[in-house]
């Protein structure tokens, strides 16, 4: 089974363009934020608050 | 009587859940910084050993972080279920501190943990390192707010009591930077770094006992020794400063820590003994006369309050506070000894050449956690009978719930924790037992099956 946690790019891996890297950075950061917020709101709804 | 039982059970539940919880943040605070250092060293030196260490310890970090979050959520629920009077009275002061913790620390960690775990190839090394550093900073910001809230409960400042009995903040700077906060934050942060260094050092020593040439474990053990050789003596200094703060702001706690039964000048320094709360004396005590006051940072003719200065019903559980403090200090001294020994080993033939040192490091691996829990027992049991020192008594802070309800939730927590955290701990221990894997290189000509087209290819063309 492949590792879920991603390692660094190998020396011969193609380097993504900077807009692509920046887009992934923003996407993953906002994804993490959204996931946390979704769990928080779900818990609040479950508690009927 | 039922209310008393509910109080005892609610306290037991909080003690049980927080003792579990504190294990994880005290590990992840240090581990996040260790990962940032490993990644930074890999970026600057390009030595594979740092990359492999990062990839190994980030798995342990991810599991510990997850378990820390889950056990932390339980803590905040209990404030509502079992401690609703405390919440009602103190929410206008304590609530914003917890909210700031979520907004400034938890969201920072949660946002950038995703990049740390799943985004190295997608965002590139620079932005990935930024994410690791942000997660490390997030763990420290989290400690900032939580210790601020707890310190405010130890020495409340910047508040007023409203006619309905609830508290309101009158000076937020005084609330956040309350008198005990700065030293206690430094004490906790150093404790977290020490705990991590001992765990990393112990796990590396365990691998080196099997294979003393394992490069990642050799490097990690040296890094751990460097950390606890410097931080353990520093912790002694900060811990002493923390004790002086207790002397000034919580004299009842100090009296319990040192088993001062009598208010007097020139207190003796009790080393060991069996404190007896009912008899108000310490059985079989070994004490050094004449040094108690100087150790507390006051002259010998200064009068230090003993437990007799307070009504007996206000005394905390003296033997527990007394012994928890001695366990913490004893382990701290053992950490200083291990650091000096490790530094000496590094200077001689290397720590991996000394099996006794490796075995001692393995033995000391969990002792940072034990010291942290002992320290928190001193802080929290020593604060009794107050939940907010001098303002709100613990017995007045509990929810108006029955003992049956509290015991049912306590039982549920015990069963769930036993399953969830045993599984998590077992997985981490299995990872640690395996140790870090060296970077898999492309197979060389000798490794390939003979007689195949691949075997004939020169090394640089092989996949």
Coordinates of C-alpha atoms in Angstrom, one line a residue:
Chain A
X1 CA 0.0 0.0 0.0
X2 CA 1.5 3.4 -0.9
X3 CA 2.2 5.9 1.9
X4 CA -0.6 8.4 2.4
X5 CA 1.9 10.9 3.7
X6 CA 3.6 12.5 0.7
X7 CA 7.4 12.7 0.6
X8 CA 9.4 15.4 -1.1
X9 CA 9.8 15.4 -4.9
X10 CA 12.7 13.3 -6.3
X11 CA 15.5 15.1 -8.1
X12 CA 14.2 13.8 -11.5
X13 CA 10.5 14.7 -10.8
X14 CA 9.2 17.4 -13.1
X15 CA 8.9 20.7 -11.1
X16 CA 5.3 22.1 -11.1
X17 CA 5.0 25.8 -12.2
X18 CA 4.8 28.4 -9.5
X19 CA 1.2 29.2 -10.1
X20 CA 0.4 25.5 -9.8
X21 CA 2.3 25.3 -6.5
X22 CA 0.7 28.4 -5.2
X23 CA -2.7 27.1 -6.2
X24 CA -2.2 23.8 -4.4
X25 CA -0.9 25.7 -1.3
X26 CA -4.0 27.9 -1.1
X27 CA -6.3 24.9 -2.0
X28 CA -4.9 22.6 0.7
X29 CA -4.8 25.4 3.3
X30 CA -8.4 26.4 2.7
X31 CA -9.4 22.8 2.5
X32 CA -8.0 22.2 5.9
X33 CA -9.7 25.3 7.2
X34 CA -13.1 24.3 5.6
X35 CA -12.8 20.7 6.9
X36 CA -12.3 22.0 10.5
X37 CA -15.1 24.5 10.2
X38 CA -17.4 21.8 8.8
X39 CA -16.7 19.5 11.7
X40 CA -17.3 22.4 14.2
X41 CA -20.6 23.4 12.6
X42 CA -21.7 19.7 12.4
X43 CA -20.9 19.2 16.1
X44 CA -22.8 22.4 17.0
X45 CA -25.8 21.3 14.9
X46 CA -25.7 17.9 16.6
X47 CA -25.8 19.6 20.0
X48 CA -28.8 21.6 18.9
X49 CA -27.1 25.0 19.5
Chain B
X1 CA -24.4 13.4 49.8
X2 CA -25.4 12.8 46.2
X3 CA -24.0 16.2 45.2
X4 CA -20.7 15.4 47.0
X5 CA -20.5 12.2 45.0
X6 CA -21.2 14.0 41.7
X7 CA -18.4 16.5 42.6
X8 CA -15.9 13.7 43.3
X9 CA -16.9 11.9 40.1
X10 CA -16.8 15.1 38.0
X11 CA -13.3 15.8 39.4
X12 CA -12.2 12.2 38.7
X13 CA -13.6 12.4 35.2
X14 CA -11.7 15.7 34.5
X15 CA -8.5 14.3 36.0
X16 CA -8.8 11.1 33.9
X17 CA -9.5 12.9 30.6
X18 CA -6.9 15.7 31.1
X19 CA -4.2 13.3 32.2
X20 CA -4.7 11.5 28.8
X21 CA -5.0 14.7 26.9
X22 CA -1.9 16.4 28.2
X23 CA 0.3 13.5 26.9
X24 CA -0.4 14.5 23.3
X25 CA 0.1 18.3 23.2
X26 CA 3.2 17.9 25.3
X27 CA 4.5 15.6 22.6
X28 CA 3.3 17.4 19.5
X29 CA 4.5 20.9 20.6
X30 CA 8.1 19.6 20.7
X31 CA 7.7 17.2 17.7
X32 CA 6.4 19.9 15.4
X33 CA 9.5 22.0 16.1
X34 CA 11.7 18.9 15.7
X35 CA 10.1 18.3 12.3
X36 CA 10.7 21.9 11.3
X37 CA 14.3 21.6 12.3
X38 CA 14.8 18.3 10.3
X39 CA 13.1 19.8 7.2
X40 CA 15.2 23.0 7.5
X41 CA 18.4 21.0 7.8
X42 CA 17.4 18.8 4.8
X43 CA 16.7 21.9 2.7
X44 CA 20.1 23.5 3.6
X45 CA 22.3 20.4 3.7
X46 CA 20.4 18.0 1.4
X47 CA 21.5 15.1 3.6
X48 CA 19.1 12.2 3.2
X49 CA 19.2 11.4 6.9
X50 CA 17.1 14.6 7.7
X51 CA 14.6 13.8 5.0
X52 CA 14.2 10.2 6.3
X53 CA 13.9 11.4 9.9
X54 CA 11.2 13.9 8.8
X55 CA 9.2 11.3 6.9
X56 CA 9.4 8.9 9.9
X57 CA 8.5 11.3 12.7
X58 CA 5.8 13.1 10.7
X59 CA 3.7 9.8 10.9
X60 CA 4.0 9.8 14.7
X61 CA 3.1 13.5 14.7
X62 CA 0.0 13.0 12.6
X63 CA -1.4 10.3 14.9
X64 CA -0.5 12.1 18.1
X65 CA -2.0 15.4 16.7
X66 CA -5.3 13.5 15.9
X67 CA -5.5 11.9 19.3
X68 CA -4.7 15.3 20.9
X69 CA -7.6 17.0 19.1
X70 CA -10.1 14.2 20.0
X71 CA -9.1 14.1 23.7
X72 CA -9.1 18.0 23.7
X73 CA -12.7 18.2 22.4
X74 CA -13.8 16.0 25.3
X75 CA -12.3 18.5 27.8
X76 CA -14.3 21.4 26.5
X77 CA -17.5 19.4 26.5
X78 CA -17.0 18.6 30.2
X79 CA -17.0 22.4 31.0
X80 CA -20.6 22.4 29.9
X81 CA -21.8 19.0 31.2
X82 CA -20.0 18.7 34.6
X83 CA -18.8 22.3 35.3
X84 CA -21.7 24.4 34.1
X85 CA -21.6 26.8 37.1
X86 CA -17.9 27.4 36.5
X87 CA -18.7 28.1 32.8
X88 CA -21.5 30.4 33.7
X89 CA -19.5 32.4 36.2
X90 CA -16.2 32.6 34.3
X91 CA -17.2 32.4 30.6
X92 CA -17.0 36.2 30.0
X93 CA -13.3 36.0 31.0
X94 CA -12.2 32.4 30.1
X95 CA -14.4 32.0 27.0
X96 CA -12.5 34.5 24.8
X97 CA -9.2 32.9 25.7
X98 CA -10.4 29.6 24.5
X99 CA -11.9 31.2 21.4
X100 CA -8.6 32.9 20.6
X101 CA -6.9 29.5 20.9
X102 CA -9.2 28.0 18.3
X103 CA -9.0 31.0 16.0
X104 CA -5.3 31.8 16.1
X105 CA -3.8 28.3 16.8
X106 CA -6.1 25.5 16.0
X107 CA -7.2 26.9 12.6
X108 CA -3.5 27.6 11.8
X109 CA -2.5 24.1 12.6
X110 CA -5.5 22.5 10.9
X111 CA -5.0 24.6 7.7
X112 CA -1.3 23.8 7.2
X113 CA -1.3 20.2 8.5
X114 CA -2.9 19.2 5.2
X115 CA -0.1 20.7 3.2
X116 CA 2.5 19.2 5.6
X117 CA 1.0 15.7 5.2
X118 CA -0.3 15.6 1.6
X119 CA 1.3 18.5 -0.3
X120 CA 5.1 18.2 -0.5
X121 CA 5.2 17.3 -4.2
X122 CA 2.3 19.6 -5.0
X123 CA 3.6 22.9 -3.4
X124 CA 7.3 22.3 -3.6
X125 CA 10.0 22.3 -0.8
X126 CA 9.8 26.1 0.1
X127 CA 6.1 26.3 0.7
X128 CA 6.1 22.9 2.4
X129 CA 8.7 24.0 4.8
X130 CA 6.7 27.2 5.5
X131 CA 3.7 25.0 6.3
X132 CA 5.7 22.9 8.7
X133 CA 7.0 26.0 10.5
X134 CA 3.4 27.4 10.7
X135 CA 2.2 24.2 12.3
X136 CA 5.0 24.4 14.8
X137 CA 4.2 28.0 15.6
X138 CA 0.5 27.0 15.9
X139 CA 1.3 24.4 18.6
X140 CA 3.1 27.1 20.6
X141 CA 0.3 29.7 20.1
X142 CA -2.1 27.0 21.3
X143 CA 0.0 26.5 24.5
X144 CA 0.1 30.3 24.9
X145 CA -3.7 30.6 25.2
X146 CA -4.4 27.5 27.2
X147 CA -1.6 28.3 29.7
X148 CA -2.9 31.9 29.9
X149 CA -6.4 30.6 30.8
X150 CA -5.1 28.1 33.3
X151 CA -2.8 30.7 34.9
X152 CA -5.7 33.1 35.2
X153 CA -7.5 30.4 37.2
X154 CA -4.4 30.1 39.4
X155 CA -3.9 33.8 40.0
X156 CA -6.9 35.8 38.6
X157 CA -6.3 39.4 37.6
X158 CA -8.1 42.1 35.6
X159 CA -11.6 41.1 36.4
X160 CA -14.6 42.3 38.4
X161 CA -17.5 40.5 40.0
X162 CA -21.0 41.5 38.8
X163 CA -24.0 41.7 41.1
X164 CA -25.3 38.3 39.8
X165 CA -22.0 36.7 40.7
X166 CA -20.6 36.3 37.2
X167 CA -17.2 37.7 36.4
X168 CA -16.3 40.3 33.8
X169 CA -13.0 41.3 32.4
X170 CA -11.9 44.9 33.2
X171 CA -8.4 44.7 31.8
X172 CA -7.7 42.2 29.1
X173 CA -4.0 42.7 29.2
X174 CA -4.1 41.8 32.9
X175 CA -6.2 38.8 32.2
X176 CA -4.0 37.4 29.5
X177 CA -0.7 38.3 31.0
X178 CA -1.7 37.5 34.6
X179 CA 1.1 37.2 37.2
X180 CA 1.8 33.5 36.9
X181 CA 1.5 33.2 33.1
X182 CA 4.9 34.1 31.6
X183 CA 6.9 31.7 33.8
X184 CA 4.4 28.9 33.6
X185 CA 4.3 29.2 29.8
X186 CA 8.1 28.9 29.6
X187 CA 8.0 26.0 32.1
X188 CA 5.4 24.1 30.0
X189 CA 7.1 24.9 26.6
X190 CA 10.4 23.6 27.9
X191 CA 8.7 20.6 29.4
X192 CA 7.2 19.8 26.0
X193 CA 10.6 20.1 24.3
X194 CA 12.1 17.9 27.0
X195 CA 9.4 15.3 26.7
X196 CA 9.8 15.1 22.9
X197 CA 13.6 14.9 23.2
X198 CA 13.4 12.0 25.6
X199 CA 10.8 10.2 23.4
X200 CA 12.9 10.7 20.2
X201 CA 16.1 9.8 22.0
X202 CA 14.6 6.7 23.6
X203 CA 13.1 5.5 20.3
X204 CA 16.4 6.0 18.5
X205 CA 18.3 4.3 21.3
X206 CA 15.9 1.3 21.0
X207 CA 16.7 1.0 17.2
X208 CA 20.5 1.4 17.9
X209 CA 20.4 -1.4 20.5
X210 CA 19.6 -3.7 17.5
X211 CA 21.7 -1.9 14.8
X212 CA 24.2 0.6 16.1
X213 CA 25.0 1.8 12.5
X214 CA 21.5 3.0 11.7
X215 CA 22.3 6.5 10.4
X216 CA 18.9 8.1 11.1
X217 CA 18.7 6.9 14.7
X218 CA 22.3 7.9 15.3
X219 CA 21.5 11.4 14.1
X220 CA 18.2 11.6 16.0
X221 CA 19.8 10.4 19.2
X222 CA 22.5 13.1 19.0
X223 CA 19.9 15.8 18.3
X224 CA 17.9 14.6 21.3
X225 CA 21.0 14.6 23.5
X226 CA 21.8 18.1 22.4
X227 CA 18.2 19.2 23.3
X228 CA 18.0 17.7 26.8
X229 CA 21.6 18.5 27.7
X230 CA 20.7 22.2 27.2
X231 CA 17.0 22.3 28.1
X232 CA 17.0 20.1 31.2
X233 CA 19.3 22.5 33.3
X234 CA 17.4 25.5 31.9
X235 CA 14.2 23.9 33.0
X236 CA 15.6 23.7 36.6
X237 CA 16.1 27.4 36.6
X238 CA 12.6 28.2 35.1
X239 CA 11.0 25.6 37.4
X240 CA 12.6 27.4 40.4
X241 CA 11.2 30.7 39.1
X242 CA 7.8 29.1 38.8
X243 CA 8.1 28.0 42.5
X244 CA 8.8 31.6 43.5
X245 CA 5.6 32.7 41.7
X246 CA 3.7 30.0 43.7
X247 CA 5.3 31.4 46.9
X248 CA 4.0 34.9 46.1
X249 CA 0.6 34.0 44.7
X250 CA -0.5 30.6 46.1
X251 CA 1.1 30.2 49.5
X252 CA -1.3 27.4 50.4
X253 CA 0.0 25.4 47.5
X254 CA 3.6 26.0 48.5
X255 CA 2.8 24.9 52.1
X256 CA 1.4 21.6 50.6
X257 CA 4.3 21.1 48.2
X258 CA 6.8 21.4 51.0
X259 CA 4.6 20.0 53.8
X260 CA 5.0 23.2 55.9
X261 CA 2.6 22.3 58.7
X262 CA 3.5 25.2 60.8
X263 CA 3.8 29.0 60.1
X264 CA 7.4 29.9 61.0
X265 CA 10.6 31.5 60.0
X266 CA 13.6 29.3 58.9
X267 CA 11.5 26.5 57.5
X268 CA 13.4 23.2 57.0
X269 CA 13.7 21.6 53.5
X270 CA 11.8 18.3 53.5
X271 CA 13.4 15.8 51.1
X272 CA 11.2 12.7 51.6
X273 CA 8.5 11.5 54.1
X274 CA 4.9 10.5 54.4
X275 CA 2.7 13.5 54.9
X276 CA -0.2 12.8 57.2
X277 CA -3.0 15.4 56.8
X278 CA -5.0 14.2 59.8
X279 CA -2.0 14.2 62.2
X280 CA -0.6 17.4 60.5
X281 CA 2.9 16.0 60.4
X282 CA 5.2 14.1 58.1
X283 CA 6.1 10.6 59.2
X284 CA 9.7 9.3 58.7
X285 CA 10.7 12.7 57.3
X286 CA 14.2 13.4 56.1
X287 CA 14.7 17.2 56.2
X288 CA 17.6 19.6 56.1
X289 CA 17.2 22.4 58.6
X290 CA 18.1 25.9 57.7
X291 CA 17.9 25.7 53.9
X292 CA 14.1 25.8 53.3
X293 CA 13.9 29.6 53.2
X294 CA 17.0 30.2 51.0
X295 CA 15.6 27.6 48.5
X296 CA 12.4 29.6 48.4
X297 CA 14.4 32.7 47.7
X298 CA 13.8 34.5 51.0
X299 CA 16.0 35.2 54.1
X300 CA 16.0 32.7 56.9
X301 CA 14.2 35.1 59.3
X302 CA 11.2 35.6 56.8
X303 CA 8.1 33.9 58.1
X304 CA 6.7 31.4 55.5
X305 CA 3.1 30.4 56.0
X306 CA 2.4 26.8 56.9
X307 CA -0.9 24.8 56.5
X308 CA -1.9 25.9 60.0
X309 CA -2.6 29.4 58.5
X310 CA -5.7 28.0 56.7
X311 CA -8.7 26.1 58.0
X312 CA -8.1 22.4 57.7
X313 CA -11.0 21.8 55.3
X314 CA -9.3 24.1 52.8
X315 CA -6.1 22.0 52.7
X316 CA -5.4 20.2 49.5
X317 CA -4.5 16.5 49.5
X318 CA -1.1 17.1 50.9
X319 CA 0.6 13.7 50.3
X320 CA -0.4 13.8 46.6
X321 CA 0.9 17.4 46.0
X322 CA 4.1 16.6 48.0
X323 CA 5.0 13.4 46.2
X324 CA 3.9 14.6 42.7
X325 CA 6.3 17.5 43.1
X326 CA 9.2 15.2 44.2
X327 CA 8.5 12.9 41.3
X328 CA 8.7 15.8 38.9
X329 CA 11.9 17.3 40.4
X330 CA 13.5 13.8 40.7
X331 CA 12.8 13.1 37.0
X332 CA 14.1 16.5 36.1
X333 CA 17.4 15.8 37.9
X334 CA 17.6 12.4 36.1
X335 CA 17.1 14.2 32.8
X336 CA 20.0 16.6 33.6
X337 CA 22.1 13.6 34.5
X338 CA 21.2 11.8 31.2
X339 CA 22.0 15.0 29.2
X340 CA 25.4 15.3 30.8
X341 CA 26.1 11.6 30.3
X342 CA 25.0 11.8 26.7
X343 CA 27.2 14.8 26.0
X344 CA 30.1 12.9 27.5
X345 CA 29.3 9.9 25.3
X346 CA 29.2 12.1 22.2
X347 CA 32.5 13.6 23.1
X348 CA 34.1 10.1 23.5
X349 CA 33.1 7.2 21.2
X350 CA 29.6 8.2 20.4
X351 CA 26.4 7.4 22.4
X352 CA 25.6 4.3 20.2
X353 CA 28.8 2.7 21.5
X354 CA 27.6 2.7 25.1
X355 CA 24.8 0.1 25.6
X356 CA 24.2 1.2 29.2
X357 CA 23.5 4.7 28.0
X358 CA 21.2 3.4 25.2
X359 CA 19.3 1.3 27.7
X360 CA 19.0 4.2 30.1
X361 CA 17.7 6.4 27.2
X362 CA 15.0 3.8 26.4
X363 CA 14.1 3.7 30.1
X364 CA 13.8 7.5 30.2
X365 CA 11.8 7.7 27.0
X366 CA 8.3 7.9 28.8
X367 CA 9.6 9.9 31.8
X368 CA 8.9 13.2 30.2
X369 CA 5.2 12.3 30.1
X370 CA 5.4 11.2 33.7
X371 CA 7.0 14.4 34.8
X372 CA 4.5 16.5 32.9
X373 CA 1.5 14.7 34.5
X374 CA 3.2 15.0 37.9
X375 CA 3.7 18.7 37.4
X376 CA 0.1 19.2 36.4
X377 CA -1.0 17.3 39.5
X378 CA 1.0 19.7 41.6
X379 CA -0.6 22.7 39.8
X380 CA -4.2 21.4 39.9
X381 CA -4.5 19.5 43.1
X382 CA -2.3 22.1 44.9
X383 CA -4.8 24.8 43.8
X384 CA -7.7 23.1 45.7
X385 CA -10.2 23.8 47.2
X386 CA -10.4 26.6 44.6
X387 CA -11.2 26.2 40.9
X388 CA -10.5 29.9 40.4
X389 CA -8.0 30.7 43.2
X390 CA -9.7 32.8 45.9
X391 CA -12.8 33.4 43.8
X392 CA -14.8 30.2 43.1
X393 CA -14.5 27.0 45.1
X394 CA -14.5 23.7 43.2
X395 CA -17.6 22.4 45.1
X396 CA -19.5 25.5 44.0
X397 CA -18.5 25.1 40.4
X398 CA -20.0 21.7 39.6
X399 CA -23.2 21.2 37.6
X400 CA -26.4 20.3 39.4
X401 CA -26.3 16.8 38.0
X402 CA -26.6 13.4 39.8
X403 CA -23.8 11.1 40.5
X404 CA -25.4 8.5 38.2
X405 CA -25.1 10.7 35.2
X406 CA -21.5 11.6 35.8
X407 CA -20.5 8.0 36.6
X408 CA -22.2 6.8 33.3
X409 CA -20.2 9.3 31.2
X410 CA -17.1 8.5 33.2
X411 CA -17.5 4.8 32.4
X412 CA -18.1 5.6 28.8
X413 CA -15.0 7.7 28.6
X414 CA -12.9 5.0 30.2
X415 CA -14.1 2.3 27.7
X416 CA -13.8 4.6 24.7
X417 CA -10.4 5.9 25.7
X418 CA -9.2 2.4 26.4
X419 CA -10.1 1.3 22.9
X420 CA -9.2 4.4 20.9
X421 CA -6.0 5.4 22.7
X422 CA -4.7 1.9 23.1
X423 CA -5.1 1.4 19.3
X424 CA -3.3 4.7 18.7
X425 CA -0.5 4.1 21.2
X426 CA 0.0 0.6 19.9
X427 CA 0.3 1.9 16.3
X428 CA 2.9 4.5 17.4
X429 CA 4.9 1.9 19.4
X430 CA 4.9 -0.4 16.3
X431 CA 6.2 2.5 14.2
X432 CA 8.9 3.3 16.8
X433 CA 9.9 -0.3 17.0
X434 CA 10.4 -0.5 13.3
X435 CA 12.4 2.8 13.2
X436 CA 13.1 5.1 10.3
X437 CA 13.6 3.5 6.9
X438 CA 16.5 4.6 4.8
X439 CA 15.6 6.3 1.5
X440 CA 15.0 3.7 -1.1
X441 CA 17.5 4.1 -3.9
X442 CA 17.1 2.8 -7.5
X443 CA 18.3 -0.8 -7.6
X444 CA 21.9 -1.2 -8.7
X445 CA 23.1 -3.6 -11.4
X446 CA 24.0 -6.2 -8.7
X447 CA 20.5 -6.1 -7.2
X448 CA 18.7 -6.9 -10.5
X449 CA 17.7 -10.4 -11.5
X450 CA 20.5 -11.9 -13.6
X451 CA 19.8 -12.7 -17.3
X452 CA 17.2 -10.0 -17.7
X453 CA 17.4 -7.0 -20.0
X454 CA 17.4 -4.8 -16.9
X455 CA 20.5 -6.5 -15.5
X456 CA 22.5 -5.7 -18.5
X457 CA 21.6 -2.0 -18.4
X458 CA 24.2 0.3 -16.8
X459 CA 23.3 1.8 -13.4
X460 CA 22.6 5.3 -14.6
X461 CA 20.0 4.0 -17.2
X462 CA 18.2 1.7 -14.8
X463 CA 14.8 2.9 -13.5

